[in-house]
GROMACS .gro file of C-alpha atoms in nm:
model
  123
    1MET     CA    1   0.000   0.000   0.000
    2ALA     CA    2   0.146   0.335  -0.098
    3ARG     CA    3   0.160   0.612   0.157
    4ALA     CA    4   0.131   0.973   0.054
    5THR     CA    5   0.265   1.253   0.265
    6LEU     CA    6   0.259   1.628   0.230
    7TRP     CA    7   0.638   1.629   0.225
    8LYS     CA    8   0.643   1.440  -0.107
    9ILE     CA    9   0.418   1.689  -0.286
   10PRO     CA   10   0.617   1.867  -0.557
   11CYS     CA   11   0.716   2.222  -0.468
   12GLY     CA   12   0.604   2.361  -0.800
   13ASN     CA   13   0.379   2.633  -0.664
   14THR     CA   14   0.384   2.870  -0.370
   15ASN     CA   15   0.057   2.735  -0.226
   16THR     CA   16   0.220   2.398  -0.158
   17LEU     CA   17   0.525   2.562  -0.003
   18ASN     CA   18   0.305   2.782   0.216
   19LEU     CA   19   0.102   2.478   0.325
   20ARG     CA   20   0.421   2.300   0.432
   21ARG     CA   21   0.536   2.603   0.629
   22LYS     CA   22   0.199   2.634   0.804
   23ILE     CA   23   0.195   2.266   0.899
   24ALA     CA   24   0.550   2.288   1.035
   25ALA     CA   25   0.468   2.604   1.231
   26VAL     CA   26   0.158   2.450   1.388
   27ALA     CA   27   0.350   2.137   1.484
   28LEU     CA   28   0.631   2.338   1.645
   29LEU     CA   29   0.390   2.565   1.833
   30GLN     CA   30   0.201   2.269   1.978
   31PHE     CA   31   0.529   2.111   2.087
   32ALA     CA   32   0.652   2.435   2.246
   33PHE     CA   33   0.322   2.475   2.436
   34VAL     CA   34   0.350   2.125   2.583
   35ILE     CA   35   0.707   2.189   2.699
   36SER     CA   36   0.627   2.528   2.853
   37SER     CA   37   0.323   2.395   3.039
   38LYS     CA   38   0.529   2.105   3.177
   39ALA     CA   39   0.799   2.347   3.289
   40ASP     CA   40   0.545   2.553   3.482
   41ALA     CA   41   0.392   2.242   3.638
   42GLU     CA   42   0.724   2.098   3.755
   43GLY     CA   43   0.855   2.419   3.912
   44ALA     CA   44   1.206   2.560   3.900
   45ALA     CA   45   1.386   2.223   3.888
   46PHE     CA   46   1.258   2.139   3.539
   47LYS     CA   47   1.446   2.429   3.380
   48ASP     CA   48   1.774   2.317   3.535
   49PHE     CA   49   1.794   2.011   3.310
   50PRO     CA   50   1.884   1.999   2.940
   51PHE     CA   51   1.601   1.912   2.703
   52ILE     CA   52   1.797   1.647   2.511
   53ILE     CA   53   2.099   1.436   2.599
   54HIS     CA   54   2.288   1.262   2.318
   55CYS     CA   55   2.448   0.927   2.401
   56GLU     CA   56   2.631   0.658   2.204
   57TYR     CA   57   2.642   0.289   2.287
   58ASN     CA   58   2.770   0.012   2.056
   59GLU     CA   59   2.794   0.259   1.766
   60ILE     CA   60   2.425   0.350   1.803
   61HIS     CA   61   2.349   0.717   1.866
   62ARG     CA   62   2.035   0.801   2.063
   63ALA     CA   63   1.864   1.123   2.169
   64TYR     CA   64   1.720   1.100   2.519
   65TYR     CA   65   1.442   1.352   2.581
   66LEU     CA   66   1.362   1.499   2.922
   67SER     CA   67   1.048   1.317   3.028
   68LYS     CA   68   0.995   1.392   3.395
   69VAL     CA   69   1.145   1.558   3.702
   70ASP     CA   70   1.015   1.408   4.026
   71ALA     CA   71   0.979   1.579   4.365
   72ASP     CA   72   1.323   1.457   4.472
   73GLY     CA   73   1.492   1.633   4.176
   74MET     CA   74   1.562   1.320   3.973
   75ALA     CA   75   1.516   1.364   3.599
   76ILE     CA   76   1.409   1.078   3.375
   77TYR     CA   77   1.518   1.080   3.012
   78MET     CA   78   1.371   0.851   2.746
   79SER     CA   79   1.465   0.772   2.387
   80PRO     CA   80   1.203   0.708   2.119
   81ASP     CA   81   1.288   0.336   2.132
   82ARG     CA   82   1.206   0.326   2.507
   83GLN     CA   83   1.558   0.325   2.647
   84ALA     CA   84   1.572   0.529   2.967
   85GLY     CA   85   1.809   0.680   3.217
   86THR     CA   86   1.811   0.904   3.523
   87ILE     CA   87   2.024   1.191   3.647
   88THR     CA   88   2.012   1.449   3.925
   89ILE     CA   89   2.148   1.803   3.934
   90HIS     CA   90   2.465   1.699   4.115
   91GLY     CA   91   2.462   1.323   4.050
   92SER     CA   92   2.570   1.109   3.759
   93ALA     CA   93   2.372   0.950   3.476
   94LYS     CA   94   2.247   0.594   3.521
   95ALA     CA   95   2.074   0.357   3.283
   96ILE     CA   96   1.734   0.214   3.380
   97GLY     CA   97   1.673  -0.157   3.339
   98GLN     CA   98   2.003  -0.251   3.179
   99GLU     CA   99   2.374  -0.268   3.242
  100ALA     CA  100   2.479  -0.017   2.979
  101SER     CA  101   2.818   0.148   2.960
  102GLY     CA  102   2.753   0.405   2.690
  103SER     CA  103   2.897   0.753   2.655
  104CYS     CA  104   2.659   0.906   2.914
  105VAL     CA  105   2.665   0.661   3.203
  106GLY     CA  106   2.857   0.795   3.501
  107LYS     CA  107   2.876   1.154   3.371
  108THR     CA  108   2.735   1.454   3.557
  109LEU     CA  109   2.525   1.723   3.388
  110GLU     CA  110   2.829   1.950   3.382
  111GLN     CA  111   3.037   1.679   3.209
  112LEU     CA  112   2.759   1.614   2.955
  113ARG     CA  113   2.732   1.987   2.884
  114SER     CA  114   3.108   2.032   2.843
  115ALA     CA  115   3.126   1.725   2.615
  116GLY     CA  116   2.856   1.875   2.390
  117GLN     CA  117   2.610   1.596   2.470
  118ALA     CA  118   2.347   1.814   2.642
  119TYR     CA  119   2.115   2.039   2.444
  120GLU     CA  120   1.927   2.322   2.613
  121PHE     CA  121   1.613   2.503   2.508
  122PRO     CA  122   1.690   2.868   2.435
  123ARG     CA  123   1.560   3.090   2.716
   0.00000   0.00000   0.00000
């Protein structure tokens, strides 16, 4: 069965290009609203963590997205393929549910930031 997407529509006219821009803008605005509402709900601790942490394990690169900050200040990061890890403001990164030794495990937030593995939302 063939799948058609808006991204495969030829860019021959400006209406198609404008439609693509509008769809992308709506998608980004919805995403930004969800993040800002979560930040308000979690309090000041949420903003202290990077939005994405990039890790490598067995030559596989993953982006771990900030999923949750609990009352104790522990952040949970998840990848799209359901790999997860935790970190605290002053603690080190740990894998959840596996004995992984990738490029993030054991590093602090400061070490991840200085290694270029932590990505912040612009403030």
